[in-house]
Every structure is written in structure tokens, then in C-alpha cells.
Coordinates of C-alpha atoms and ligand atoms in Angstrom, one line a residue:
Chain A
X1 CA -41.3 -1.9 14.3
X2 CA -39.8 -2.7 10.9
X3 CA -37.0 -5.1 10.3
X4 CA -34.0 -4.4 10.9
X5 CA -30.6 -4.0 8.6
X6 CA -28.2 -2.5 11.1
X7 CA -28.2 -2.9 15.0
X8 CA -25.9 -1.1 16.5
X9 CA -25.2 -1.6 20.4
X10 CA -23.2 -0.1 23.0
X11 CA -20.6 1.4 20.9
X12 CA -17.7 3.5 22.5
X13 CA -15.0 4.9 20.8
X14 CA -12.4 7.3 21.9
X15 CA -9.1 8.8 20.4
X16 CA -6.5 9.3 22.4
X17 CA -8.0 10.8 25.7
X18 CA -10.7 12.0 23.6
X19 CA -14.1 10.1 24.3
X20 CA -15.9 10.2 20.8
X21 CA -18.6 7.7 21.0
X22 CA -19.6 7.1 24.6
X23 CA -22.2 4.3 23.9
X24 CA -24.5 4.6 20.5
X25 CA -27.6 2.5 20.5
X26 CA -29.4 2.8 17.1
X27 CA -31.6 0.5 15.1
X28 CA -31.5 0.5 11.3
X29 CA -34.9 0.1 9.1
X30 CA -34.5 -1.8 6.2
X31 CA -35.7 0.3 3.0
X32 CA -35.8 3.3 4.9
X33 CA -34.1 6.3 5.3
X34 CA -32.8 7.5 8.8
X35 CA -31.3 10.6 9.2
X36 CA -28.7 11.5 11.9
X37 CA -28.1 14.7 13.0
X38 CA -25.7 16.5 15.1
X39 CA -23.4 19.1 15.9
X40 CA -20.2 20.1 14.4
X41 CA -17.6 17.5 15.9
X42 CA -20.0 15.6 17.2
X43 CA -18.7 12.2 15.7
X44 CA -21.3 11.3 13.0
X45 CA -18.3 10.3 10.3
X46 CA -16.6 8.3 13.1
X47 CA -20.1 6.5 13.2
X48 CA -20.8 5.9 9.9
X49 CA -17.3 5.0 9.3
X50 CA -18.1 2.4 11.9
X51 CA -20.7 0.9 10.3
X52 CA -18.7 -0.1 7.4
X53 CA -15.8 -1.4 9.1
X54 CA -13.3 1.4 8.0
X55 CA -12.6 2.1 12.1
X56 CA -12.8 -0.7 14.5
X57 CA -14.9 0.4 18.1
X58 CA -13.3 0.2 21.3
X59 CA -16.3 -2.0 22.3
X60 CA -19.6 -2.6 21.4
X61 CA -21.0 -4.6 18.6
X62 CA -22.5 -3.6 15.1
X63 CA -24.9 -6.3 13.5
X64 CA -25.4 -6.0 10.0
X65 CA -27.8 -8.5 8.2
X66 CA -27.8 -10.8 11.6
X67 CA -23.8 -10.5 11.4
X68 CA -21.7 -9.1 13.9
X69 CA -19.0 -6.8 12.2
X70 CA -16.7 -6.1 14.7
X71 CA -14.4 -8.8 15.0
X72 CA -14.6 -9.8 11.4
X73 CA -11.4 -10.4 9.3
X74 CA -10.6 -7.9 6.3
X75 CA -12.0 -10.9 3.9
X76 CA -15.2 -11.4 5.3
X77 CA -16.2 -7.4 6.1
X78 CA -15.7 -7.7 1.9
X79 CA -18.2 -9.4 1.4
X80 CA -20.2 -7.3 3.6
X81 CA -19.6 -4.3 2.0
X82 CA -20.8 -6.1 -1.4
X83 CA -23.8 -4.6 0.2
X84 CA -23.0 -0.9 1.1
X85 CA -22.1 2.1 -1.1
X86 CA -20.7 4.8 0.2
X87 CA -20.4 8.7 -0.6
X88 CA -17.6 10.4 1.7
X89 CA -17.9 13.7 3.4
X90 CA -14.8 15.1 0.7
X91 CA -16.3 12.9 -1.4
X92 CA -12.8 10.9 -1.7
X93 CA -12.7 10.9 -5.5
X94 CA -10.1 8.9 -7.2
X95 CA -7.9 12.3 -8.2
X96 CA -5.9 10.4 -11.4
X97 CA -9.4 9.7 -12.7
X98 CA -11.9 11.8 -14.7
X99 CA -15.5 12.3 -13.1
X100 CA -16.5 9.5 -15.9
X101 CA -14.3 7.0 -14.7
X102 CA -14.6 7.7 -11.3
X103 CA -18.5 7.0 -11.6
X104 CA -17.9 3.8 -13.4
X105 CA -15.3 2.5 -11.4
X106 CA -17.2 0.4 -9.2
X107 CA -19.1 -0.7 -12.7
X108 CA -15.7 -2.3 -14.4
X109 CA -14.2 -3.4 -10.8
X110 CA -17.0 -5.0 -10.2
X111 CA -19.3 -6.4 -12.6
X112 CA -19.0 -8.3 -16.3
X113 CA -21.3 -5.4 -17.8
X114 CA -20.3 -4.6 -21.3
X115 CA -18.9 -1.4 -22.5
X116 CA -22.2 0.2 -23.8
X117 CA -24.1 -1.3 -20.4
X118 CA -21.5 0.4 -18.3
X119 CA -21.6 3.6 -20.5
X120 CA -25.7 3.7 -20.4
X121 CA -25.4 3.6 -16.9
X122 CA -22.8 6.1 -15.9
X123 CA -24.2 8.3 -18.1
X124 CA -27.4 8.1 -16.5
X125 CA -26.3 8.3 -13.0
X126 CA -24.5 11.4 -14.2
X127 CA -27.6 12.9 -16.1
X128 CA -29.2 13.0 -12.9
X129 CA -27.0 14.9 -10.9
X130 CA -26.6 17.1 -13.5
X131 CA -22.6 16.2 -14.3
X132 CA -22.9 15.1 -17.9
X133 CA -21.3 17.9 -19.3
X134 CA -18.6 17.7 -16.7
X135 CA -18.2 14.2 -17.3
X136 CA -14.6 14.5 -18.8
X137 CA -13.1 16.7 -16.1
X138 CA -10.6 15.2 -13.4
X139 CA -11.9 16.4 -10.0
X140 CA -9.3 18.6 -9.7
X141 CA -10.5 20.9 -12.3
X142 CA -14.4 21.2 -10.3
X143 CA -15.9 23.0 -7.5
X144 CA -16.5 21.1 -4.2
X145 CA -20.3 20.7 -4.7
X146 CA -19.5 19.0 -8.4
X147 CA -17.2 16.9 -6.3
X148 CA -20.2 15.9 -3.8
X149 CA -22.4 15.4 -6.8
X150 CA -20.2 12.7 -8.4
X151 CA -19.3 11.3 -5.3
X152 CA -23.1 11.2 -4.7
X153 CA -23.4 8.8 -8.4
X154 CA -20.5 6.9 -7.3
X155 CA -22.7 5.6 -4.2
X156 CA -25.6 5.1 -6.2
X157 CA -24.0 3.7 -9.9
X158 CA -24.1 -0.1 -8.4
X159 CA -27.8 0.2 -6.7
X160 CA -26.1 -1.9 -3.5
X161 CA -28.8 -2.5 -0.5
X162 CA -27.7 -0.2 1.9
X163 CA -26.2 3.7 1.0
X164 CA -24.9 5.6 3.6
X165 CA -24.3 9.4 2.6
X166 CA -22.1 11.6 4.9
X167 CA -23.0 15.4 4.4
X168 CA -24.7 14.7 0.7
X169 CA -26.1 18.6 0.6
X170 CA -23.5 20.1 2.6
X171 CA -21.5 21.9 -0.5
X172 CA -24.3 22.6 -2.4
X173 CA -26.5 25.9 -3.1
X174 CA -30.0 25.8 -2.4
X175 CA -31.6 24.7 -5.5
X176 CA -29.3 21.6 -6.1
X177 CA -29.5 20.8 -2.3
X178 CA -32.9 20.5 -3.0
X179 CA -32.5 18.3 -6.2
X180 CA -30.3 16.1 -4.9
X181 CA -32.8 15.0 -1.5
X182 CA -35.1 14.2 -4.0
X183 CA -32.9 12.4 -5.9
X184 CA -31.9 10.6 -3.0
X185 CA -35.6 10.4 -1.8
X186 CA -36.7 9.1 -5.2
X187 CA -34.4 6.4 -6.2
X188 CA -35.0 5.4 -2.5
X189 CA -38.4 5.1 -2.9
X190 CA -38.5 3.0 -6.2
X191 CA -35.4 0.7 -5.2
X192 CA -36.6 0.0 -1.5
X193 CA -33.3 0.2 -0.4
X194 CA -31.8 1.7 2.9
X195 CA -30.1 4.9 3.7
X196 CA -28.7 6.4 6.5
X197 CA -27.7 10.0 5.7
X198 CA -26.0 12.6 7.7
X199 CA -26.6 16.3 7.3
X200 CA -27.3 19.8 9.0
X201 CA -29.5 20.2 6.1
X202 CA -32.3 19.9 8.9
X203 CA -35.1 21.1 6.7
X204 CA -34.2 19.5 3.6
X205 CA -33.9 16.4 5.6
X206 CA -37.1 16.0 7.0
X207 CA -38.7 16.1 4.1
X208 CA -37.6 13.2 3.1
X209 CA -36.8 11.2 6.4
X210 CA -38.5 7.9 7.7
X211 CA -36.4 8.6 11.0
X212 CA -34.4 11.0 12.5
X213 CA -31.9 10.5 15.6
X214 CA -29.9 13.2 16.8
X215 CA -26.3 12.6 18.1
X216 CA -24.9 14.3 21.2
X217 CA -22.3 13.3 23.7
X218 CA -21.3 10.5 22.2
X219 CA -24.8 9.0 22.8
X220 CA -27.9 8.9 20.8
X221 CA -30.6 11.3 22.3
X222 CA -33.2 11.2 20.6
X223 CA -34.8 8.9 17.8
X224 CA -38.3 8.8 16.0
X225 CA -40.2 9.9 13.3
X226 CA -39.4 13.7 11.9
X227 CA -42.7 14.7 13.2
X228 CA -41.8 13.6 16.7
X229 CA -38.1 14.8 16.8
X230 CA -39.4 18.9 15.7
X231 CA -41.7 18.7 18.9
X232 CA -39.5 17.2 21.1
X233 CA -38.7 19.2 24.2
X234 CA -35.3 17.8 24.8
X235 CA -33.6 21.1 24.9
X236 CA -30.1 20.2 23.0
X237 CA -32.7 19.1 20.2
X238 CA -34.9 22.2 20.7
X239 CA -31.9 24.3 20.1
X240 CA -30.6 22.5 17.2
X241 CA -33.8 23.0 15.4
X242 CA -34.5 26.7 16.2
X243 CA -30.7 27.9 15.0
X244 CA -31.8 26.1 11.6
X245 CA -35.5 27.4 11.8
X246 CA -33.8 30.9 11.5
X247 CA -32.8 30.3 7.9
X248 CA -36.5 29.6 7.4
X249 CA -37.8 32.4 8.6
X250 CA -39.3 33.8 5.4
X251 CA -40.8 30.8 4.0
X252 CA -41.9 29.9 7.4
X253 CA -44.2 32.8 8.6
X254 CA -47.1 31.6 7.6
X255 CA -47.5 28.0 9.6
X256 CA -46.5 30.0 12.5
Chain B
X1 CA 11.5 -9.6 27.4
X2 CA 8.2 -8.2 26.8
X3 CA 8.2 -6.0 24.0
X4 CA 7.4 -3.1 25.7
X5 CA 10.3 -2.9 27.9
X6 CA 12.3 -2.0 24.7
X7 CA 12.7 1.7 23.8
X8 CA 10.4 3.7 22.3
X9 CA 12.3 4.8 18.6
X10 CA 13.6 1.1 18.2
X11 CA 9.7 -0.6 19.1
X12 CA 8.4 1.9 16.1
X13 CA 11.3 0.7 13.5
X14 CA 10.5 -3.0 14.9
X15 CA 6.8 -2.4 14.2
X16 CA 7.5 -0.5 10.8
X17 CA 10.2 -3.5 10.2
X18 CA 6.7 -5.6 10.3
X19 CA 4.6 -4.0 8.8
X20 CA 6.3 -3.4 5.2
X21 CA 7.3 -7.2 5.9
X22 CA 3.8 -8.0 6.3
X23 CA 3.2 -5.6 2.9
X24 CA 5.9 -7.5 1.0
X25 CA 4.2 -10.6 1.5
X26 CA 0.7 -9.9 0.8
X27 CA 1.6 -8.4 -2.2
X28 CA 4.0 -11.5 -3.1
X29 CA 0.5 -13.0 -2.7
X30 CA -1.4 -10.5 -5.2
X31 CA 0.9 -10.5 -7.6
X32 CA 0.1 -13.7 -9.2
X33 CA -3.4 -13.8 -7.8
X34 CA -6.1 -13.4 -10.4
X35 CA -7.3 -10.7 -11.9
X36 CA -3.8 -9.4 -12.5
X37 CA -4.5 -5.6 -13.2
X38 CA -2.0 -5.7 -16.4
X39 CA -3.0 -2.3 -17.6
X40 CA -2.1 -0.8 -13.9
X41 CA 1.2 -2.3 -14.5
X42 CA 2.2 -1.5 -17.9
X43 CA 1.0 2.3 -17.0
X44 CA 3.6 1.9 -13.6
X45 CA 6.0 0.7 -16.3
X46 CA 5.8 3.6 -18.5
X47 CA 6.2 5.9 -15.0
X48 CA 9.1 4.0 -13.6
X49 CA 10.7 2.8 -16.7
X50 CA 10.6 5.4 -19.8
X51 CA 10.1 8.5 -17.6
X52 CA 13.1 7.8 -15.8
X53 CA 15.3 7.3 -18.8
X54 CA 16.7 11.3 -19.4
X55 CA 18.2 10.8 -15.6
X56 CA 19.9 7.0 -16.4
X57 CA 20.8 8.6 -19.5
X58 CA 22.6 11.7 -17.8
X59 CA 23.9 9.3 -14.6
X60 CA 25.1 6.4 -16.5
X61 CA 26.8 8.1 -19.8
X62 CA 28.9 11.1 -17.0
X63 CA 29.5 8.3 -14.5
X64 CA 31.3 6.0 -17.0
X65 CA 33.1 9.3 -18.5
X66 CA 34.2 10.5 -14.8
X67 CA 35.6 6.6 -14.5
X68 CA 37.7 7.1 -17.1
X69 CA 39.2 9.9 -16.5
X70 CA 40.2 9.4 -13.2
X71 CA 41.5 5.5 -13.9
X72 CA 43.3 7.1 -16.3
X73 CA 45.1 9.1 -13.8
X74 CA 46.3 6.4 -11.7
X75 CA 46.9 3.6 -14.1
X76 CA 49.0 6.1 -16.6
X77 CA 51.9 6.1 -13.5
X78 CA 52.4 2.5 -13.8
X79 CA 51.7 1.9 -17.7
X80 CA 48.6 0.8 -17.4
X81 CA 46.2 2.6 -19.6
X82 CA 45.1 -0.6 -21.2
X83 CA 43.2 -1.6 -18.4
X84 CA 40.9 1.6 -18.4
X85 CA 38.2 -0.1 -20.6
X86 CA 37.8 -3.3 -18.4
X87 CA 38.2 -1.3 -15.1
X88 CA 35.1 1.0 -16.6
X89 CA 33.3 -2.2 -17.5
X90 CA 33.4 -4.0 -14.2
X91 CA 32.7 -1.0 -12.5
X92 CA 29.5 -0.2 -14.3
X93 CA 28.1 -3.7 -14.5
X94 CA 28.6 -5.1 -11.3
X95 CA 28.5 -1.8 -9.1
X96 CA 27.8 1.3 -10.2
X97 CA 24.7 1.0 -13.0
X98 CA 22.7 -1.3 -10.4
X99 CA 23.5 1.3 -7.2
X100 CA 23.0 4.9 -9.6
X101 CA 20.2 3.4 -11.5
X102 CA 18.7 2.5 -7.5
X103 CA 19.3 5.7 -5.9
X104 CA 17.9 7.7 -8.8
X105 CA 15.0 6.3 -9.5
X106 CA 14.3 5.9 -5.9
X107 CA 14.5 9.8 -5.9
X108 CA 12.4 10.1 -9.2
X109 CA 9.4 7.8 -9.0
X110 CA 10.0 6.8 -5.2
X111 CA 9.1 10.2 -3.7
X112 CA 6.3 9.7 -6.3
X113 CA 4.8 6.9 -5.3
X114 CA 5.2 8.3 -1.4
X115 CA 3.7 11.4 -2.6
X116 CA 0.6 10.0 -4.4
X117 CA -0.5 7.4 -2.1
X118 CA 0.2 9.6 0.9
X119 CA -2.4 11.8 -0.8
X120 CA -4.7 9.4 -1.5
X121 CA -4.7 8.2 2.2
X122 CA -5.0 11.8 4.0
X123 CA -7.8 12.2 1.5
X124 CA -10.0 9.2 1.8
X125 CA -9.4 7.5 -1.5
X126 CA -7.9 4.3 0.1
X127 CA -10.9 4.2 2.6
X128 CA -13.1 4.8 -1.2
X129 CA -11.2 1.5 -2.4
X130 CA -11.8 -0.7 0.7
X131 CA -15.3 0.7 0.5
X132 CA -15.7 -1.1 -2.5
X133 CA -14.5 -4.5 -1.3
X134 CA -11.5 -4.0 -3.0
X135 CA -8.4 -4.5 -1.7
X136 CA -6.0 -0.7 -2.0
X137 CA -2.8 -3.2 -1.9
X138 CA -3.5 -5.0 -5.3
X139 CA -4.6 -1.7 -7.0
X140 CA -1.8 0.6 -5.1
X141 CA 1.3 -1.4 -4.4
X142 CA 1.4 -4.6 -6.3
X143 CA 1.4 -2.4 -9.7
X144 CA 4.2 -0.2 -8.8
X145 CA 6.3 -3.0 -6.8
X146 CA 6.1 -5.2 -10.6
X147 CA 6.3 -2.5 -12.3
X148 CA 10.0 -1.1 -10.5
X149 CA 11.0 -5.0 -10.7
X150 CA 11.1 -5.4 -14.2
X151 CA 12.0 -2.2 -15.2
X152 CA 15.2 -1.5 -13.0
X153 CA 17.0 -4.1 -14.8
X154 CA 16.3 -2.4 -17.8
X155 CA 17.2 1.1 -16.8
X156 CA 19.7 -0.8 -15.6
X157 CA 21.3 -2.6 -18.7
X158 CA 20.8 1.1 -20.7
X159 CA 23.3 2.7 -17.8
X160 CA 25.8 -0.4 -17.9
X161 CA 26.3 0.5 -21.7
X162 CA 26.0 4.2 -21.6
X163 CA 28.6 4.4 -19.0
X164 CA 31.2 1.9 -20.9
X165 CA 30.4 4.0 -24.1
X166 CA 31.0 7.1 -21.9
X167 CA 34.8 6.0 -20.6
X168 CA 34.8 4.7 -24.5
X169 CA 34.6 8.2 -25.3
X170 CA 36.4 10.0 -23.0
X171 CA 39.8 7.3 -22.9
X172 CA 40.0 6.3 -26.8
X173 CA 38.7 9.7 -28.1
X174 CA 40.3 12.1 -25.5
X175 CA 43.0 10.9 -24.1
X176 CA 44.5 8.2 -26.9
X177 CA 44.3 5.5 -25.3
X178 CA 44.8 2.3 -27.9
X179 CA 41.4 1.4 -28.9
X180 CA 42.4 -1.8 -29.6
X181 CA 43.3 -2.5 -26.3
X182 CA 40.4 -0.8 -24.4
X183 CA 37.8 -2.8 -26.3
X184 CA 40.0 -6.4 -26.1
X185 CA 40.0 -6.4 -22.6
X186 CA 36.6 -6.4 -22.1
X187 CA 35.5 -8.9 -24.6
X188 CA 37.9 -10.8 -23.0
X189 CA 37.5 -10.3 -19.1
X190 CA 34.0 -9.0 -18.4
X191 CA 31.6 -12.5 -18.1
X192 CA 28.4 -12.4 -18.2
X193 CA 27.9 -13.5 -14.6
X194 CA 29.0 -9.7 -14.4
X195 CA 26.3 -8.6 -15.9
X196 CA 23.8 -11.0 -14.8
X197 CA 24.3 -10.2 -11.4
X198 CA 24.3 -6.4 -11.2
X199 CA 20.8 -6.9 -13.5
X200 CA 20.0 -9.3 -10.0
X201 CA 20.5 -6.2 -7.5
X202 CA 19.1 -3.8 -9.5
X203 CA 15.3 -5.6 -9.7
X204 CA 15.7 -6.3 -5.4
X205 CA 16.8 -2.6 -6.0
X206 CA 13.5 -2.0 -7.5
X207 CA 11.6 -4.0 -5.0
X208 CA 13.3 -2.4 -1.9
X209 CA 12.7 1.3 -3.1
X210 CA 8.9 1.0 -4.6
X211 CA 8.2 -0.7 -1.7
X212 CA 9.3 1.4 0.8
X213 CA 7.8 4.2 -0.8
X214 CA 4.6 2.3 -1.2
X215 CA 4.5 1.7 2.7
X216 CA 5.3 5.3 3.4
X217 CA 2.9 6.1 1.5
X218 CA 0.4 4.1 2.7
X219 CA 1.0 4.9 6.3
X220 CA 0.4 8.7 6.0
X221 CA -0.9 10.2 8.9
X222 CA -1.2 14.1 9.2
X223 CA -2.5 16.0 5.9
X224 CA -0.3 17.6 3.8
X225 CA 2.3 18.0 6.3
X226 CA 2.2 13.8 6.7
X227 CA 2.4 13.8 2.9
X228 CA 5.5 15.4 2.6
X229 CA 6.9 13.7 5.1
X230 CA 6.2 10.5 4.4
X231 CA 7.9 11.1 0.7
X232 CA 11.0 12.6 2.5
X233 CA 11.5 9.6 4.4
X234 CA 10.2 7.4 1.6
X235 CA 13.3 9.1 -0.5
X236 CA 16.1 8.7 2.7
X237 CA 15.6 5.2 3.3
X238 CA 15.2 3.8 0.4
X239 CA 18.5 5.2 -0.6
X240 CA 19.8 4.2 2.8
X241 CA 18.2 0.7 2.2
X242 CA 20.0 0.4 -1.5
X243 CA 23.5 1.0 -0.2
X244 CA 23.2 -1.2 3.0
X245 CA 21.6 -4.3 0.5
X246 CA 23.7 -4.2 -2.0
X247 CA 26.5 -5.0 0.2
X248 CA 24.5 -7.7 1.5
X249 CA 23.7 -8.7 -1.6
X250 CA 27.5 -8.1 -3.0
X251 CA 28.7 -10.5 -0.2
X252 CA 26.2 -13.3 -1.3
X253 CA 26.7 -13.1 -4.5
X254 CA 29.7 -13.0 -5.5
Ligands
ATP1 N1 -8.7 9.6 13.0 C1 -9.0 10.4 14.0 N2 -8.0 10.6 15.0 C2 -8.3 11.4 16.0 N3 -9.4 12.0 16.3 C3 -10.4 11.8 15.4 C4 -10.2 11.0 14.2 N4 -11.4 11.0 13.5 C5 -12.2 11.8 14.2 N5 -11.7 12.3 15.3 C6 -12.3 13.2 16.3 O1 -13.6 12.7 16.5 C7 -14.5 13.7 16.6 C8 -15.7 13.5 15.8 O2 -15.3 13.6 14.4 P1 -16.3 13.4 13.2 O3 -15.6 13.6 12.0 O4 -17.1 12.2 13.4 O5 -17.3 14.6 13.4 P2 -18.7 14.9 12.6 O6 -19.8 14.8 13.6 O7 -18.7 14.2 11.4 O8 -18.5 16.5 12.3 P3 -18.8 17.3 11.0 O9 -20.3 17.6 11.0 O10 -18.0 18.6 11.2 O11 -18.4 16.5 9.8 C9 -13.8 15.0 16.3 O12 -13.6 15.7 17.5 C10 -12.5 14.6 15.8 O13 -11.5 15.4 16.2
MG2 MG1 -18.4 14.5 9.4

């Protein structure tokens, strides 16, 4: 077993009568990237939303770093999320602000980077979600998977420890999909940091997973390598992987 | 008494009573705490202040006109025309620029600010902010809450003249009063306490409306329906809140 960033233990959650998270175990790798899956509904934002201290758990604890989050004051879960970036499932672009500013935002906030520092960089980040020619639109004025895409360089434009990405392929069409796990794969790879991403993007997901768990009842069911969750015989997981399998189909004859 | 055991609709205005309280303060706090976001401020100033200038423009110059006009009618029976100018002058200064200046802006940039931040809520961009380690009241509120401090006073002092120049019009121009006599009398009788103090109601005028749209605003539950009611109820009690301070504020001060 690896070390370990986030531990997360026992967590419930419910709203209103509704029981949402009904007792999540899950340990975090550091520089790795785990990958949680689960149905529509299922409460994978509420859980990731967790982890950053935006909603606070019935019960339960979340350790981050050796810390436990829960009960912290609004000061000092600021200086834990020094460490995270985040990319919303909308997104959540700053709407008065041009795709530009938004990705630099967290540059001039902050850091003491100079002008052409901060400019190098954004344009960079931008340059490799394929933006840059957008770069001077506000995001009302681009389509919902531009909108992912700069949310996606927001996350990344400070290079902070731990990323967590709700959805990062979920608005996009097959080819940037594709693009942007590598991206995500890539910059993971040579800044040994740690992501946890959510997405239905089963296949593109694998790929580039260290771990996969798979939410379900408010509980995590399963959790492993990618290898081990696609032969699992659990059969919620069995079924979540065959409806995506049928997308495959033509590409995926031939192993069969 | 435990808290519970008091009704429902008066435990939510308690609690909402607290919370802005709780708001006002910390952004008290912010507001001199380093770094002071000056260019948030002066762009809140330009939205609060020289936006809102056409309507102060319209409100004060018609208000002081209508003030004539209708002194004029009463103070004619008894002789009194002379009196028109001062009567316009107190009534602008220490009443009517503060309270229009209030209730408009409030309706101009106050459903603004509901609007905007309520949107901003229902769509994640607070959570962004906090995300970041940065705090959404220093980047959200404290800007506009300065912002409609300072400025109201201004808006206000451009309605106080407008509207005296308005009844100038209208009285000396229209309806012959002696010039002479119109102008005397307030050189004479309006004091700069008058002044001073309707410029003091106005900027807790500014504080009360930006920050109760502010809270609204930040508050927003609900999508776009919560949006648009927060900014309706940002826009009815603020304007509620204005009339019941400034008698408060009326009664201390003077
Ligand atoms: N603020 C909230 N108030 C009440 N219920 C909520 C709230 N946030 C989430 N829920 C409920 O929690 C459940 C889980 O929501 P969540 O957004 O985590 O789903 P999800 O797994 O991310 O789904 P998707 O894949 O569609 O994004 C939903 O049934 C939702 O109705
Ligand atoms: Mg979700």
C-alpha cells in the first residue's frame, strides 16, 4: 500500500430525509490517480465537495495530510485548500470575467508572479486545452465543453498537490475527451501529484487510472486496480460496465 | 425560553436578523484588512455611483420642482411665498435627497447586486472562490458595501442641489416669486448641520441597502427561481429598511 493523502472514514450524509452518503470508506494515494465511478445521482459531487470542505458530513471524519477536516474553522480549511485545485462539474466560471482572466485568477490572487510570468503561464495552460484562440471570450459567449476545458486550466494553472475533477470529459466529443485524459494523465505523470477524478467516461478512464472505486448506495463497493474492477463479479459493477461496453462495441470486437 | 418554542416566520427573521449582523461585521473587519482590493472598489463605484446619476438627476431636479409648486399653493393663502426657497431647501437636504437617493439606488444597483451574487451562488462561483482559499465576502460584499458608502453621499449632495435648483426654477421662473427673497432665505437659514446630516443618513443609507442585497444575494437557494427572488426581497426590504432607519436615525440626530 502507498501513502496516503486523503482518508476518508465513515462518512454519512443525508439531505433532508434523503440518505446521500450512508458511510464512504476510501483511501487516497498520493501521486496517483483514483477514479470514482457511479451512477447518475449517486452522490459523487456531494463527495468530492466533501473532501474540500464546501459541505460539512453529518458524521464521519476526512483526514487530509494527517489532518482531520471536519471540524476545522473556515481559516484553517484555507490553508488546507492551499493544497487542492478544483474543476466543478458546471465548471463554475467567474461569468464577469473572460476565459483569460478566469484561468489566471488564481495566478494574480495568489502569487507575486509578474505580468509576463502570469501571461506565459496562462497562455500555456490554455495552449493545451486548446482555448487560446478563445482566450478573450467571457464564458457566456462558449459552448459547455469550452467551458469544461477552461475550468479544466483553472484547476491545473497553480500545479497545487492534490486536483480533484468532477465530470472533466463529460461535455466533450470524443476526440477532445480523449485529449483532455491525457492531458490529465500526462501532467499527472510528470508533476507526481494526486487526482481523484469523477466520470462515466468508463473507458477513457481506465486508461489512465491507478484506482478505480465505484459508488453505490451511499457506500463504496468496490475499490482496486482498473484491471480488477472490469472483472469483478459484483453485479451493480458488472452492469455498470457492460451498459458502457456497448458504446464500444466496434472498437471492441476483436479482444472479445 | 428556548428558541425553538418561538414561531416559525419570526425564528427565520431572528436568524436572518443574525446572519447579515454577522455579515456586517466581518466585512467591518475586511474592509481595512490588507490587501484592500481597490480596483474592486473603484469599479463598484463607477456601478453604484456614475451609473445611477440619470435617475438622481431625474428624482432630485422633479422632486424639488413638485416642492415648489405645491408650497407655493399653501403658503400663497397666508403671504408667504418667500418662504418657498428655504422650505425647498430643508426639505431636500435633510429629508428628501438622503431618502429618494436611498430608495432608488436601492432599486437600481440593489436588485443588482441581489441579482448577481444570487447567480453566482446557484451557479458555483462562490464555492469556486472558497475553493481557492479565498474568502467570497472580501471579493463580493466588502467592495460593493464601500463602494455604496461613499458614493450615496455623493449622489446624494448632486440631488440636494438639483432639487433646490428645481423649486428655483419652477417658483422664481414660473410663478414670480421675488428672487431675492427665495435665495436670502436660504443663505440665511439652511446650516450646514443640515446638510451634513442628510449626507450622514444617506452613507448608513448606502450601507443598509448594499448590504441587504449583498446578503440576499448570498443566501440564494433554488436556481433561477431563488435568484429572482432573492433580488425581489433584496429590493422590498431595503426600501422598507431606509424608511424605518431614517426615522431612527432622524430621531437621534437631530
Ligand atoms: N444541496 C443539496 N440539497 C439537497 N439535496 C442535494 C444537494 N446536493 C445534492 N443533493 C442530492 O444528493 C444526491 C447526490 O447528488 P450528486 O450531485 O452528488 O450526484 P452525482 O453522483 O454527482 O450525480 P451526477 O453524475 O449526475 O453528477 C442527489 O440525489 C441530489 O438530489
Ligand atoms: Mg455530479
Amino acid at each position: 500500500m502507498g501513502d496516503i493523502v486523503i482518508r476518508i472514514v465513515d462518512l454519512k450524509k443525508s439531505f433532508d430525509n434523503q440518505k446521500v452518503l450512508d458511510g464512504i470508506n476510501l483511501e487516497i494515494e498520493r501521486g496517483k490517480i483514483t477514479v470514482i465511478i457511479g451512477k447518475s445521482g449517486s452522490g459523487k459531487s456531494v463527495l468530492l465537495k466533501h473532501i474540500i470542505g464546501l459541505i460539512k458530513p453529518d458524521s464521519g471524519e476526512i483526514w487530509v495530510d494527517g489532518k482531520e477536516i471536519t471540524k476545522l474553522s473556515e481559516k484553517e480549511l484555507n490553508g488546507i485548500r492551499l493544497n487542492f485545485g478544483m474543476l466543478f462539474q458546471e465548471a463554475a466560471l467567474f461569468d464577469s470575467m473572460s476565459i483569460w482572466e478566469n484561468v489566471a485568477f488564481p495566478l494574480v490572487e495568489r502569487t507575486r508572479l509578474k505580468k509576463e510570468e502570469i501571461k506565459r503561464i496562462v497562455d500555456e495552460k490554455l495552449e493545451q486545452v486548446g482555448l487560446l484562440e478563445h482566450a478573450n471570450k467571457l464564458p457566456s459567449e462558449v459552448s459547455g465543453g469550452m467551458k469544461k476545458r477552461a475550468g479544466l486550466a483553472r484547476a491545473l494553472v497553480l500545479d497545487p498537490p492534490i486536483v480533484l475533477f468532477d465530470e472533466p470529459t463529460s461535455a466533450l466529443d470524443p476526440v477532445m475527451s480523449l485529449t483532455i485524459s491525457d492531458l490529465i494523465k500526462e501532467t499527472q505523470r510528470k508533476l507526481k501529484k494526486t487526482y481523484v477524478v469523477i466520470s462515466h467516461d468508463i473507458i477513457g478512464m481506465f486508461r489512465i487510472a491507478d484506482k478505480v472505486a465505484m459508488l453505490s448506495g451511499g457506500k463504496i463497493i468496490a475499490y482496486g486496480t482498473p484491471e480488477e474492477i472490469s472483472v469483478s463479479k459484483n453485479p451493480d459493477i458488472k452492469e455498470f460496465l457492460d451498459a458502457s461496453r456497448i458504446k464500444e462495441i466496434g472498437g471492441q470486437n476483436e479482444k472479445r | 425560553m428556548s428558541i425553538y418554542s418561538i414561531s416559525s416566520p419570526l425564528r427565520k427573521f431572528i436568524t436572518e436578523l443574525g446572519l447579515a449582523g454577522l455579515m456586517f461585521f466581518e466585512c467591518v473587519l475586511l474592509a481595512f484588512k490588507r490587501p484592500l482590493k481597490i480596483n474592486y472598489i473603484v469599479k463598484q463605484m463607477e456601478f453604484v455611483g456614475v451609473k445611477s446619476l440619470p435617475v438622481v438627476f431625474l428624482t432630485g431636479t422633479f422632486t424639488g420642482m413638485v416642492l415648489a409648486l405645491q408650497t407655493y399653493y399653501g403658503f400663497r393663502k397666508f403671504g408667504a411665498e418667500g418662504l418657498i426657497g428655504i422650505t425647498v431647501a430643508l426639505s431636500m437636504t435633510r429629508e428628501l435627497g438622503p431618502v429618494l437617493t436611498g430608495l432608488m439606488v436601492a432599486g437600481r444597483a440593489g436588485s443588482a447586486m441581489a441579482a448577481e451574487i444570487g447567480t453566482m451562488r446557484v451557479t458555483e462561483q462562490i464555492d469556486a472562490l472558497v475553493v481557492m482559499s479565498l474568502n467570497p465576502i472580501k471579493y463580493l460584499v466588502v467592495p460593493r458595501v464601500v463602494a455604496s458608502f461613499f458614493m450615496l453621499p455623493v449622489l446624494t449632495i448632486i440631488s440636494d442641489f438639483l432639487g433646490i435648483a428645481g423649486g428655483y426654477l419652477i417658483a422664481v421662473k414660473l410663478l414670480d416669486v421675488n428672487e431675492g427673497a427665495f435665495l436670502n432665505r436660504i443663505y440665511k437659514y439652511l446650516e450646514f448641520q443640515d446638510i451634513y446630516m442628510g449626507l450622514v443618513k444617506a452613507a448608513c443609507f448606502g450601507v443598509i441597502f448594499s448590504l441587504v442585497s449583498c446578503y440576499k444575494g448570498f443566501y440564494t437557494r433554488g436556481g433561477a427561481e431563488g435568484v429572482g427572488r432573492s433580488t425581489t426581497e433584496a429590493v422590498v426590504i431595503s426600501c422598507v429598511a431606509i424608511l424605518v432607519a431614517d426615522y431612527v436615525l432622524t430621531s437621534l440626530l437631530f
